[in-house]
């Protein structure tokens, strides 16, 4: 492996870049960072930036980790961190730590802050009977409260937020105008005398009670096992008692959500620790201004109903992040399910009248208020992998913060993909990435998408020169791009994945991208998803892929791993497959259905070819008898990952690499034959699952060895899988490669719009 000179001096070092926003200027923040860095033996720099403080720290990995934790814990008294974004980057070999002059001449565009979780000071006011904001659910200050979810246009003044309808009372106005006050120019400032208030409705929208009583009665309803629709920060949530099995099941039934795990809200960090293992990074995330849902490994004895997350070793947990949530949880003192207020995959409701209509028949009572929500913002989801955060759903707390790139970009709009849609826009050196919008499967989701595009354009006064979209001609987002009248730049899906991961890791030049997901439209018109792309400048070359197989029934196969399994096995065994005995996916069909499938496969009718890694996961999950029909996207792959929980093995299955002409083909057939033998032999499912994962890692290592490209980018929905990602990273490092993976932009299709912007700006496809 060729190793550039710089690496010799940076061996074993780690570098992070952090952008700290909030009250961090003029409060001794830079000297504090300097002292902390010196104490920990770190090198790098710190400077003021138009958005707050920007810093880089480089040193021993443990010292860097301590630095990040202490940055938050020991910050100067008068400082407040509204958002701390950090990126792990390649070390560069700094020789000292310095306070650099302020960064000036940055982008003049005003940044919109995300919504910020309630600060400690506001919380103590809300808890203080002597304070005029005692028990007031809309308390906020300059350091915390709603932002993105209430802004209608810039500049960020009260008149441009949904708070404009509330006339400030004399006391609030005095605070707002006093430069010494914590609420000096806190645009959403409010109090019980002048601000929004709560109302409790029955399921027909009849007023039951108001203000403090409304909160009490809503809590009582939850205690009694009712389903509460709560108008939260960026939309409605459905709240139920998490330990009440019958209620959780009723919620599943009414919401038409069979098995997809529900998110939970816990009353306190201590209560989370009782239910789950919480490492230091996870603790920081739970208590951060972003306050996302964190996927935590559950302890064996947890008190939540089994219907919350069936057969799932993880729970998605968040802590209260608005005064309203704090007050409700303080009243309840037990964990609740807090899931998005919608029916199955529709977008989250934001308006109470709309909620009454759409959530009728789901919720028993509605706790609403009269502060309008300007745009929907879901709860974000984060998972810790390899000791750092990986954002899986990017919304509240993160959106619409930009990703910075090295060179100014032309003004572009990117409309994303189809699943887990989000959009992005470039302004100077920034790529602004929208909140998670969702799968564009329903008319409502498409409407939400159009609204986000329109509001993004309006908010930032965008005048894009072109629109980037997916190559798939039939995606609604692609069609939208074509209707707009601007030049359209189609971008290959897996190329976009790689570019997104490169952008957030600050990578330029050539890389080998491992772009693995469920489905993406390939340059050759087939369905890709197990791709190895060499990305160089504006172009890419498909250097390798998984051996393609057919998906009988096309779209249907995505929801039915049993179909995918038959497609995979047909590729290996032909018609002989249908006389194999004891195959779980065969038994999952009625005998009458099999001839139809056989005909599809033998004639290749309605059975498109795919090289998808996600589908390979599905097929193996079906062969192992884990999952024949999915209730939600990615379920089979997820269950395959969970199956190996606790199994420790380095064993893997054989595979063939056909490296005659490019793309090289990674042939899974030898592995599948051994998996079948192991199933027949009664080997534990977990062991087979672990060996299968290890095989995929070996495939990545094999292509890396053939391609000899030092930098390897792991991207696509498959890399939400912790075992696969951690194992691939370790394996590649052992072979002398440098692996990169996602951080604050999702590896799934939520990262696509960022990649589309980069691709379109380079003019390649
Ligand atoms: Zn506050
Ligand atoms: Zn007031
Ligand atoms: Fe994808």
XYZ file of C-alpha atoms and ligand atoms in Angstrom:
768
model
C 0.000 0.000 0.000
C 1.551 3.345 -0.980
C 1.559 5.677 2.009
C 1.910 9.425 1.446
C 4.621 11.218 3.472
C 2.191 13.181 5.595
C 0.860 10.017 7.195
C 4.193 9.129 8.751
C 4.048 12.166 11.036
C 0.330 11.888 11.801
C 0.312 8.185 12.613
C -2.162 7.345 15.360
C -3.517 10.884 15.535
C -7.079 12.015 15.276
C -8.404 15.352 14.083
C -11.813 16.873 14.659
C -13.320 20.055 13.355
C -16.084 21.561 15.430
C -18.448 24.365 14.635
C -19.883 25.744 17.859
C -22.913 27.977 17.545
C -24.615 29.954 20.283
C -23.490 32.474 22.878
C -19.813 31.727 22.440
C -18.334 35.077 21.481
C -17.215 37.673 24.043
C -17.524 35.173 26.904
C -13.974 33.840 27.019
C -14.706 30.826 24.867
C -11.592 30.912 22.714
C -9.171 31.198 25.691
C -11.093 28.346 27.329
C -10.652 26.186 24.221
C -6.982 27.115 24.112
C -6.375 26.147 27.760
C -8.308 22.907 27.397
C -6.367 21.967 24.278
C -3.038 22.734 25.967
C -3.984 20.698 29.009
C -4.838 17.702 26.837
C -1.766 18.081 24.646
C -3.763 18.851 21.520
C -2.757 20.893 18.508
C -4.844 22.886 16.071
C -6.563 26.238 16.222
C -9.648 28.143 17.297
C -11.223 31.228 15.786
C -14.402 33.242 15.836
C -16.535 32.756 12.767
C -19.641 34.552 11.515
C -21.676 31.726 13.077
C -19.871 31.292 16.397
C -16.593 29.539 17.023
C -14.791 27.253 14.646
C -11.987 25.024 15.858
C -9.856 22.076 14.987
C -8.137 19.814 17.473
C -5.646 17.083 16.686
C -3.912 14.623 18.948
C -4.213 11.236 20.591
C -7.678 9.772 19.992
C -8.567 9.577 23.697
C -7.447 13.148 24.301
C -9.607 14.329 21.402
C -12.606 12.465 22.814
C -12.064 14.007 26.259
C -11.730 17.374 24.619
C -15.156 17.098 22.980
C -16.857 16.005 26.179
C -15.174 18.665 28.316
C -15.840 21.362 25.738
C -19.492 21.026 26.595
C -19.211 20.210 30.312
C -16.669 22.865 31.307
C -17.585 25.721 28.979
C -17.400 29.274 30.401
C -20.273 30.248 32.663
C -21.868 32.836 30.450
C -21.512 30.830 27.279
C -24.215 28.697 25.809
C -23.900 26.127 23.080
C -26.878 26.021 20.741
C -25.299 23.506 18.459
C -22.013 21.693 18.421
C -21.335 20.053 15.103
C -18.220 18.013 14.769
C -16.591 16.164 11.946
C -13.841 13.610 12.272
C -11.220 14.341 9.620
C -7.846 13.042 8.527
C -4.964 14.317 10.684
C -2.799 16.958 9.050
C 0.108 17.245 11.505
C -0.387 20.583 13.286
C 2.622 21.624 15.335
C 0.964 23.947 17.858
C -2.391 25.181 19.100
C -3.174 28.760 18.196
C -5.937 31.316 18.492
C -6.406 32.456 14.930
C -7.811 35.793 13.802
C -11.541 35.796 13.169
C -12.796 34.313 9.963
C -14.301 37.142 7.988
C -15.730 37.436 4.551
C -17.703 34.251 4.983
C -21.055 33.791 3.360
C -23.250 36.793 3.914
C -26.395 34.710 3.942
C -28.119 34.599 7.307
C -28.146 31.101 8.677
C -31.335 29.686 10.055
C -30.737 27.863 13.296
C -32.375 24.552 14.041
C -34.785 24.245 16.942
C -32.886 24.090 20.229
C -33.786 22.026 23.280
C -34.822 23.922 26.424
C -31.868 25.324 28.345
C -31.274 24.737 32.059
C -32.119 28.306 33.010
C -35.481 28.255 31.284
C -36.170 24.886 32.824
C -35.472 26.139 36.326
C -37.782 29.121 35.738
C -40.537 26.806 34.605
C -40.006 24.777 37.788
C -39.954 27.748 40.146
C -43.357 28.583 41.704
C -42.145 32.118 42.368
C -41.292 32.732 38.712
C -43.823 34.305 36.393
C -43.143 31.549 33.867
C -43.824 28.775 36.370
C -45.400 25.867 34.524
C -45.463 27.804 31.248
C -44.953 25.379 28.334
C -43.753 27.972 25.790
C -40.898 29.427 27.808
C -37.725 30.079 25.799
C -34.800 32.463 25.634
C -32.006 33.574 23.317
C -30.278 30.265 23.967
C -33.123 27.882 23.402
C -36.498 27.319 21.870
C -38.088 27.095 18.454
C -36.275 28.462 15.394
C -36.543 26.561 12.114
C -40.053 25.359 12.931
C -41.426 28.917 13.325
C -39.473 30.949 10.735
C -41.439 32.015 7.686
C -38.873 34.310 6.115
C -35.563 36.019 6.827
C -34.270 38.060 8.560
C -35.033 36.208 11.766
C -37.297 38.785 13.429
C -40.435 38.118 15.389
C -42.469 39.638 12.569
C -41.166 36.923 10.272
C -42.069 34.078 12.605
C -45.350 32.458 13.533
C -45.069 34.352 16.856
C -45.983 37.645 15.166
C -49.660 37.226 16.055
C -48.795 37.466 19.766
C -48.393 41.000 21.081
C -45.665 41.105 23.752
C -46.806 42.195 27.206
C -44.941 45.025 28.941
C -42.750 42.672 30.979
C -41.755 40.556 27.993
C -41.048 43.670 25.954
C -38.792 45.007 28.706
C -36.817 41.735 28.722
C -36.678 41.706 24.941
C -35.229 45.228 24.851
C -32.729 44.861 27.695
C -29.217 44.032 26.442
C -28.413 42.611 29.895
C -31.324 40.196 29.813
C -31.119 36.591 28.735
C -34.117 37.279 26.518
C -32.622 40.269 24.715
C -33.980 39.831 21.200
C -35.273 36.347 21.900
C -37.717 36.438 18.989
C -40.146 33.777 20.280
C -40.249 35.349 23.784
C -43.519 34.637 25.544
C -45.131 34.335 28.949
C -48.486 33.186 30.318
C -49.820 36.743 29.997
C -49.059 37.263 26.320
C -47.970 34.049 24.659
C -49.533 30.912 23.260
C -51.503 28.605 25.506
C -52.677 25.007 25.625
C -56.111 23.600 24.898
C -57.319 20.043 25.315
C -59.766 18.757 22.714
C -61.747 15.601 22.514
C -61.540 13.620 19.301
C -64.157 15.887 17.684
C -62.262 19.060 18.473
C -64.543 20.114 21.335
C -62.727 22.076 24.012
C -62.412 20.042 27.195
C -60.218 22.395 29.157
C -57.428 24.950 28.796
C -53.973 25.994 30.027
C -52.569 24.212 33.117
C -55.641 22.047 33.479
C -55.264 20.894 29.898
C -51.800 19.556 30.655
C -53.000 17.811 33.818
C -55.904 16.177 32.064
C -53.807 15.147 29.090
C -51.398 13.465 31.501
C -54.310 11.745 33.215
C -55.561 10.447 29.857
C -52.128 8.954 29.121
C -52.036 7.406 32.581
C -55.388 5.773 31.890
C -54.152 4.203 28.678
C -55.584 6.654 26.170
C -53.841 7.823 23.010
C -52.826 11.463 23.164
C -52.120 13.565 20.078
C -49.673 16.231 21.207
C -48.888 19.313 19.151
C -45.165 19.425 19.699
C -42.380 21.539 18.250
C -42.206 20.534 14.601
C -45.447 18.595 14.382
C -47.801 16.272 16.146
C -46.694 13.308 18.200
C -48.797 10.410 19.377
C -48.131 9.719 23.037
C -49.071 6.616 25.009
C -48.022 4.856 28.197
C -45.020 2.791 27.093
C -45.567 0.008 29.620
C -49.211 -0.506 28.654
C -49.174 -3.393 26.189
C -52.834 -3.041 25.196
C -52.517 0.675 24.472
C -49.330 0.255 22.461
C -51.034 -2.472 20.421
C -54.088 -0.260 19.912
C -51.805 2.507 18.678
C -50.171 0.088 16.217
C -53.511 -0.997 14.928
C -54.989 2.476 14.550
C -51.834 3.957 13.058
C -51.555 0.976 10.715
C -47.989 0.401 11.731
C -47.497 -3.275 12.380
C -43.957 -3.698 13.668
C -41.771 -0.683 12.962
C -40.233 0.316 16.302
C -41.766 3.255 18.160
C -39.618 6.024 19.611
C -39.795 6.641 23.341
C -39.486 9.655 25.572
C -38.103 9.065 29.053
C -38.575 11.424 31.987
C -34.868 11.648 32.867
C -31.371 10.495 32.015
C -31.396 8.278 35.120
C -34.504 6.472 33.918
C -32.855 5.939 30.510
C -29.820 4.420 32.200
C -32.063 1.947 33.986
C -33.523 0.743 30.700
C -30.486 0.906 28.420
C -26.734 0.985 28.307
C -25.592 4.570 27.788
C -22.000 5.379 26.843
C -20.480 8.841 27.177
C -21.133 9.816 23.544
C -24.719 8.637 23.850
C -25.189 10.604 27.064
C -23.892 13.731 25.374
C -26.330 13.216 22.486
C -29.337 12.606 24.733
C -28.653 15.821 26.644
C -27.496 17.891 23.673
C -29.246 20.974 22.259
C -30.199 18.726 19.327
C -31.824 16.158 21.654
C -32.292 13.477 19.014
C -33.747 10.012 19.367
C -30.722 7.876 20.228
C -30.705 4.165 19.435
C -29.582 2.516 22.667
C -28.905 -1.095 23.515
C -31.610 -2.155 25.920
C -30.950 -3.958 29.164
C -32.659 -7.278 29.604
C -35.185 -6.085 32.133
C -36.836 -3.059 30.628
C -40.297 -2.012 31.643
C -41.650 -1.052 28.224
C -44.285 -3.129 26.452
C -42.893 -5.704 24.051
C -44.987 -4.175 21.260
C -42.864 -1.006 21.403
C -39.975 -2.566 19.463
C -40.658 -6.250 18.811
C -37.575 -8.502 18.687
C -35.318 -5.485 18.712
C -32.264 -5.295 20.992
C -32.318 -1.495 20.712
C -34.704 1.191 21.878
C -34.966 4.628 20.264
C -35.047 7.071 23.156
C -35.119 10.838 23.547
C -35.364 13.155 26.519
C -37.865 16.033 26.823
C -36.729 18.926 24.636
C -39.425 21.592 25.077
C -40.950 22.931 28.312
C -44.198 21.293 27.219
C -42.497 17.884 27.101
C -40.694 18.544 30.381
C -43.941 19.460 32.127
C -45.793 16.469 30.739
C -43.026 14.014 31.616
C -42.634 15.499 35.067
C -46.317 14.852 35.583
C -46.143 11.287 34.255
C -42.749 10.141 35.582
C -42.795 7.060 33.354
C -41.618 6.492 29.770
C -44.043 7.103 26.928
C -44.137 6.167 23.290
C -43.716 9.430 21.366
C -44.128 8.622 17.712
C -44.841 10.898 14.783
C -48.438 11.987 14.437
C -49.404 10.435 11.148
C -50.933 7.375 9.554
C -48.240 4.852 8.540
C -45.798 6.632 6.198
C -47.568 9.921 5.632
C -45.826 13.136 6.676
C -46.256 14.356 10.231
C -49.247 16.676 10.900
C -48.450 20.282 11.821
C -51.804 22.029 11.931
C -54.330 21.171 14.647
C -57.364 21.281 12.366
C -55.609 19.012 9.885
C -54.543 16.755 12.757
C -58.112 16.492 13.959
C -59.052 15.250 10.533
C -56.102 12.981 9.792
C -55.649 11.606 13.306
C -59.349 11.114 13.915
C -59.855 7.519 14.879
C -56.277 7.281 16.155
C -56.075 9.733 19.048
C -58.549 9.910 21.913
C -57.589 13.408 23.042
C -55.676 16.274 21.444
C -53.392 18.582 23.404
C -52.986 21.555 21.077
C -51.854 25.167 21.216
C -52.160 28.330 19.176
C -48.537 28.827 18.098
C -48.526 27.828 14.424
C -45.816 25.507 13.109
C -44.265 27.009 9.981
C -42.898 23.728 8.675
C -42.827 20.120 9.733
C -39.655 18.963 11.475
C -39.535 15.361 12.673
C -37.478 14.087 15.574
C -33.972 13.170 14.416
C -32.522 9.689 14.909
C -28.895 9.042 15.761
C -26.887 5.879 16.347
C -23.404 5.700 17.823
C -20.946 3.672 15.786
C -17.198 3.405 16.199
C -17.442 5.850 19.093
C -19.078 8.664 17.157
C -22.499 9.749 16.099
C -24.130 8.673 12.877
C -27.266 10.605 11.997
C -29.822 8.252 10.474
C -32.746 10.657 10.219
C -31.741 14.285 10.010
C -34.413 16.732 11.076
C -34.981 18.605 14.351
C -31.788 20.007 15.858
C -29.726 19.405 12.711
C -31.661 20.825 9.770
C -31.134 23.181 8.037
C -27.490 23.568 9.084
C -25.163 23.532 6.085
C -22.303 21.299 5.094
C -19.311 23.406 4.127
C -17.240 22.630 1.043
C -13.838 24.017 0.075
C -14.734 25.911 -3.090
C -17.763 28.126 -3.809
C -20.448 26.258 -5.722
C -22.798 27.501 -8.406
C -26.328 28.056 -7.174
C -28.122 24.726 -7.470
C -31.138 22.973 -6.093
C -31.196 19.206 -5.525
C -34.459 17.357 -5.091
C -33.097 14.103 -3.632
C -34.320 10.589 -4.294
C -37.568 8.803 -3.618
C -37.245 7.076 -0.256
C -36.291 9.119 2.821
C -36.415 12.181 0.639
C -34.739 15.452 1.586
C -33.662 18.353 -0.593
C -30.609 20.616 -0.659
C -29.431 23.911 -2.093
C -25.985 25.392 -2.592
C -25.129 28.936 -1.575
C -21.470 29.863 -1.892
C -19.441 27.307 0.053
C -22.474 25.980 1.839
C -24.812 23.169 0.999
C -28.007 23.649 2.976
C -29.676 20.309 3.529
C -33.375 20.276 4.372
C -35.091 18.310 7.076
C -36.170 14.733 6.416
C -39.307 14.746 4.289
C -40.024 11.036 3.941
C -40.837 8.464 1.282
C -42.610 10.082 -1.659
C -45.125 7.252 -1.733
C -48.335 9.101 -0.989
C -49.983 12.240 -2.361
C -49.535 13.825 1.063
C -45.817 13.097 1.111
C -45.436 14.608 -2.347
C -47.338 17.690 -1.182
C -44.986 17.969 1.801
C -42.040 17.692 -0.589
C -43.400 20.508 -2.766
C -43.955 22.654 0.299
C -40.390 22.120 1.515
C -38.993 23.011 -1.917
C -41.118 26.162 -2.046
C -40.269 27.219 1.498
C -36.547 26.588 0.961
C -36.597 28.758 -2.144
C -38.505 31.482 -0.376
C -36.505 31.377 2.867
C -33.108 31.691 1.216
C -34.293 33.644 -1.858
C -32.766 30.929 -4.012
C -32.332 31.425 -7.704
C -30.822 28.139 -8.780
C -29.170 27.870 -12.181
C -30.130 24.207 -12.449
C -31.889 21.408 -10.627
C -30.126 18.172 -9.769
C -32.191 15.018 -9.475
C -31.924 11.253 -9.562
C -31.395 9.420 -12.855
C -34.547 7.411 -12.230
C -37.014 8.777 -14.808
C -40.118 7.883 -12.797
C -39.304 9.234 -9.349
C -41.759 11.966 -8.408
C -38.798 14.125 -7.432
C -37.296 13.642 -10.910
C -40.567 14.549 -12.592
C -40.831 17.603 -10.391
C -37.345 18.674 -11.501
C -38.355 18.383 -15.146
C -41.518 20.411 -14.652
C -39.672 23.349 -13.200
C -38.303 24.714 -16.473
C -34.708 25.036 -15.297
C -31.874 22.930 -16.734
C -31.988 19.480 -15.167
C -28.903 17.544 -14.100
C -29.570 13.870 -13.470
C -27.133 12.243 -11.056
C -26.570 8.512 -10.649
C -27.852 7.414 -7.264
C -24.803 5.557 -5.948
C -22.475 8.236 -7.233
C -24.492 10.734 -5.183
C -24.121 8.535 -2.093
C -20.316 8.493 -2.453
C -20.078 12.241 -3.087
C -22.225 12.997 -0.033
C -19.933 10.953 2.179
C -16.858 12.572 0.621
C -18.273 16.064 1.173
C -18.871 15.614 4.864
C -15.460 14.012 5.329
C -13.801 16.886 3.483
C -12.374 14.532 0.845
C -11.209 15.554 -2.583
C -9.441 13.624 -5.287
C -9.899 9.936 -6.014
C -11.625 7.442 -3.766
C -13.063 3.971 -3.985
C -16.720 4.228 -3.023
C -18.528 1.231 -1.601
C -22.124 2.252 -2.261
C -24.491 -0.380 -0.894
C -28.204 0.062 -0.514
C -31.574 -1.382 -1.446
C -32.243 0.172 -4.798
C -30.942 2.840 -7.118
C -31.291 3.384 -10.841
C -28.110 2.298 -12.589
C -26.470 3.990 -15.578
C -27.275 0.840 -17.586
C -30.969 0.947 -16.701
C -30.806 -2.005 -14.287
C -31.291 -1.762 -10.538
C -28.008 -1.185 -8.755
C -27.259 -1.468 -5.062
C -24.065 -3.418 -4.443
C -21.676 -1.051 -6.164
C -17.983 -0.262 -6.023
C -17.356 3.049 -7.753
C -14.036 4.692 -8.398
C -14.870 8.358 -8.124
C -12.444 10.775 -9.751
C -13.284 14.423 -10.343
C -16.655 14.763 -12.024
C -16.914 11.160 -13.154
C -17.059 7.689 -11.781
C -16.271 4.214 -12.973
C -18.186 1.163 -11.808
C -15.250 -1.046 -10.928
C -17.162 -3.898 -9.328
C -20.625 -5.015 -8.291
C -22.402 -7.950 -6.766
C -23.535 -10.667 -9.154
C -26.980 -9.620 -10.397
C -30.090 -11.710 -9.863
C -33.769 -11.288 -10.671
C -36.525 -9.846 -8.484
C -39.736 -11.686 -9.337
C -42.568 -9.187 -9.169
C -40.223 -6.182 -9.181
C -41.441 -3.704 -6.572
C -43.261 -6.486 -4.733
C -39.961 -8.223 -4.046
C -38.786 -5.203 -2.065
C -41.544 -5.894 0.459
C -41.270 -9.679 0.267
C -37.826 -11.116 0.979
C -39.230 -14.549 0.082
C -39.523 -13.390 -3.557
C -36.036 -11.953 -3.505
C -34.741 -15.216 -2.072
C -36.316 -17.181 -4.913
C -34.770 -14.777 -7.424
C -31.356 -15.246 -5.850
C -31.623 -19.020 -5.652
C -32.963 -19.237 -9.206
C -29.849 -17.469 -10.436
C -27.746 -20.173 -8.772
C -29.893 -23.298 -9.204
C -32.296 -22.564 -12.059
C -35.551 -24.541 -12.126
C -34.024 -27.073 -9.731
C -34.756 -24.559 -6.994
C -38.446 -25.417 -7.071
C -37.817 -29.048 -6.164
C -35.507 -28.242 -3.249
C -37.047 -29.404 -0.007
C -37.370 -27.573 3.259
C -36.578 -24.111 1.909
C -38.203 -21.475 4.136
C -38.971 -18.991 1.332
C -40.562 -21.761 -0.783
C -42.748 -22.838 2.104
C -43.795 -19.228 2.616
C -45.818 -19.369 -0.632
C -48.969 -21.293 -1.330
C -48.236 -24.082 -3.808
C -50.426 -22.365 -6.405
C -48.278 -19.231 -6.388
C -45.034 -21.000 -7.201
C -45.619 -21.813 -10.900
C -46.325 -18.129 -11.545
C -43.052 -17.154 -9.895
C -41.208 -19.857 -11.784
C -42.604 -18.569 -15.078
C -41.586 -15.005 -14.222
C -38.055 -16.115 -13.431
C -37.553 -18.448 -16.381
C -38.819 -15.877 -18.885
C -37.417 -12.866 -17.109
C -40.831 -11.228 -17.222
C -41.620 -8.666 -14.534
C -38.424 -9.822 -12.892
C -35.830 -7.046 -13.224
C -32.149 -7.677 -12.578
C -30.485 -6.197 -9.539
C -27.002 -6.113 -8.043
C -28.393 -4.812 -4.750
C -26.621 -5.598 -1.480
C -29.772 -4.709 0.437
C -31.692 -7.349 -1.490
C -28.933 -9.878 -0.820
C -29.491 -9.224 2.898
C -33.232 -9.747 2.370
C -32.712 -13.009 0.516
C -30.440 -14.429 3.207
C -32.874 -13.343 5.944
C -35.608 -15.279 4.127
C -33.425 -18.356 3.616
C -32.642 -18.326 7.348
C -36.369 -18.207 8.059
C -36.098 -14.834 9.781
C -38.397 -12.778 7.605
C -40.511 -13.613 4.531
C -42.638 -10.462 4.277
C -41.525 -7.041 5.542
C -43.749 -4.728 7.521
C -41.437 -1.790 6.950
C -38.496 -0.881 4.767
C -35.239 -2.531 5.770
C -36.844 -4.859 8.322
C -35.296 -8.086 7.012
C -31.777 -6.644 6.892
C -32.246 -5.214 10.362
C -33.349 -8.564 11.739
C -30.381 -10.251 10.124
C -28.119 -7.794 11.937
C -29.929 -8.398 15.229
C -29.671 -12.174 14.762
C -25.884 -12.103 15.093
C -26.076 -10.198 18.357
C -23.536 -11.635 20.779
C -21.977 -14.054 18.274
C -18.216 -13.678 18.013
C -16.616 -15.286 14.984
C -14.120 -14.420 12.283
C -15.356 -17.142 9.985
C -16.774 -16.248 6.621
C -18.132 -18.020 3.562
C -16.273 -18.432 0.286
C -17.120 -16.299 -2.732
C -15.706 -15.847 -6.219
C -14.285 -12.685 -7.700
C -14.630 -12.596 -11.446
C -12.101 -9.972 -12.425
C -11.902 -10.459 -16.187
C -13.337 -7.187 -17.415
C -14.813 -4.320 -15.469
C -17.030 -4.226 -13.640
C -15.574 -7.128 -11.700
C -18.300 -9.351 -10.391
C -18.464 -10.572 -6.821
C -20.198 -13.883 -6.987
C -22.094 -14.782 -3.817
C -23.035 -18.272 -5.092
C -20.413 -20.273 -3.142
C -21.521 -18.454 0.021
C -25.193 -19.130 -0.617
C -24.486 -22.837 -1.200
C -22.732 -23.085 2.163
C -25.452 -21.097 3.891
C -28.008 -23.610 2.612
C -25.835 -26.449 3.896
C -25.504 -24.742 7.296
C -29.273 -24.252 7.478
C -29.786 -27.940 6.642
C -27.183 -28.881 9.210
C -29.054 -26.953 11.859
C -26.313 -24.418 12.578
C -27.476 -21.536 14.804
C -29.011 -18.700 12.811
C -26.868 -16.139 14.624
C -23.677 -17.876 13.566
C -24.782 -18.036 9.936
C -25.760 -14.356 10.074
C -22.338 -13.428 11.475
C -20.512 -15.469 8.829
C -22.632 -13.833 6.137
C -21.785 -10.338 7.384
C -18.122 -11.306 7.542
C -18.327 -12.528 3.943
C -19.543 -9.121 2.800
C -16.648 -7.511 4.640
C -14.250 -9.885 2.873
C -15.795 -8.876 -0.462
C -15.091 -5.230 0.328
C -11.530 -6.116 1.319
C -11.098 -8.110 -1.902
C -12.127 -5.223 -4.146
C -10.029 -2.809 -2.103
C -7.040 -5.098 -2.662
C -7.656 -5.261 -6.400
C -8.324 -1.571 -6.811
C -5.419 -0.315 -4.653
C -7.074 2.977 -3.844
C -6.075 4.033 -0.358
C -9.196 5.971 0.547
C -12.389 3.984 0.772
C -15.787 5.537 1.332
C -18.542 3.414 2.885
C -21.995 4.728 2.032
C -25.591 3.748 1.300
C -28.346 2.458 3.555
C -26.507 -0.822 4.272
C -24.003 1.123 6.352
C -26.637 1.913 8.933
C -25.772 -1.637 9.962
C -23.399 -1.263 12.875
C -21.762 -4.667 12.644
C -21.097 -4.321 8.914
C -19.697 -0.809 9.249
C -17.517 -1.442 12.293
C -16.185 -4.678 10.906
C -15.501 -3.231 7.437
C -13.666 -0.272 8.944
C -11.505 -2.505 11.131
C -10.759 -4.908 8.275
C -9.816 -2.144 5.848
C -7.593 -0.461 8.413
C -5.833 -3.743 9.088
C -5.034 -3.939 5.376
C -3.581 -0.435 5.368
C -6.529 1.390 3.815
C -8.266 4.501 5.082
C -11.989 3.979 5.447
C -14.486 6.835 5.735
C -18.133 6.685 6.668
C -20.987 9.056 7.372
C -21.309 11.370 10.351
C -23.936 14.080 10.298
C -25.466 13.308 6.920
C -27.331 9.987 6.715
C -25.759 7.070 4.821
C -29.267 6.274 3.538
C -31.094 8.227 0.836
C -31.376 11.216 3.167
C -27.806 11.967 2.041
C -28.612 11.863 -1.676
C -29.401 15.589 -2.205
C -25.979 16.627 -0.865
C -24.279 14.277 -3.320
C -26.486 15.506 -6.138
C -25.389 19.100 -5.503
C -21.710 18.127 -5.603
C -22.136 16.050 -8.773
C -24.132 18.730 -10.572
C -21.604 21.409 -9.608
C -18.847 19.377 -11.226
C -20.774 18.990 -14.427
C -20.371 15.218 -14.537
C -22.993 12.548 -14.315
Zn -33.597 29.101 27.519
Zn -45.377 38.276 28.178
Fe -29.688 4.671 -1.816
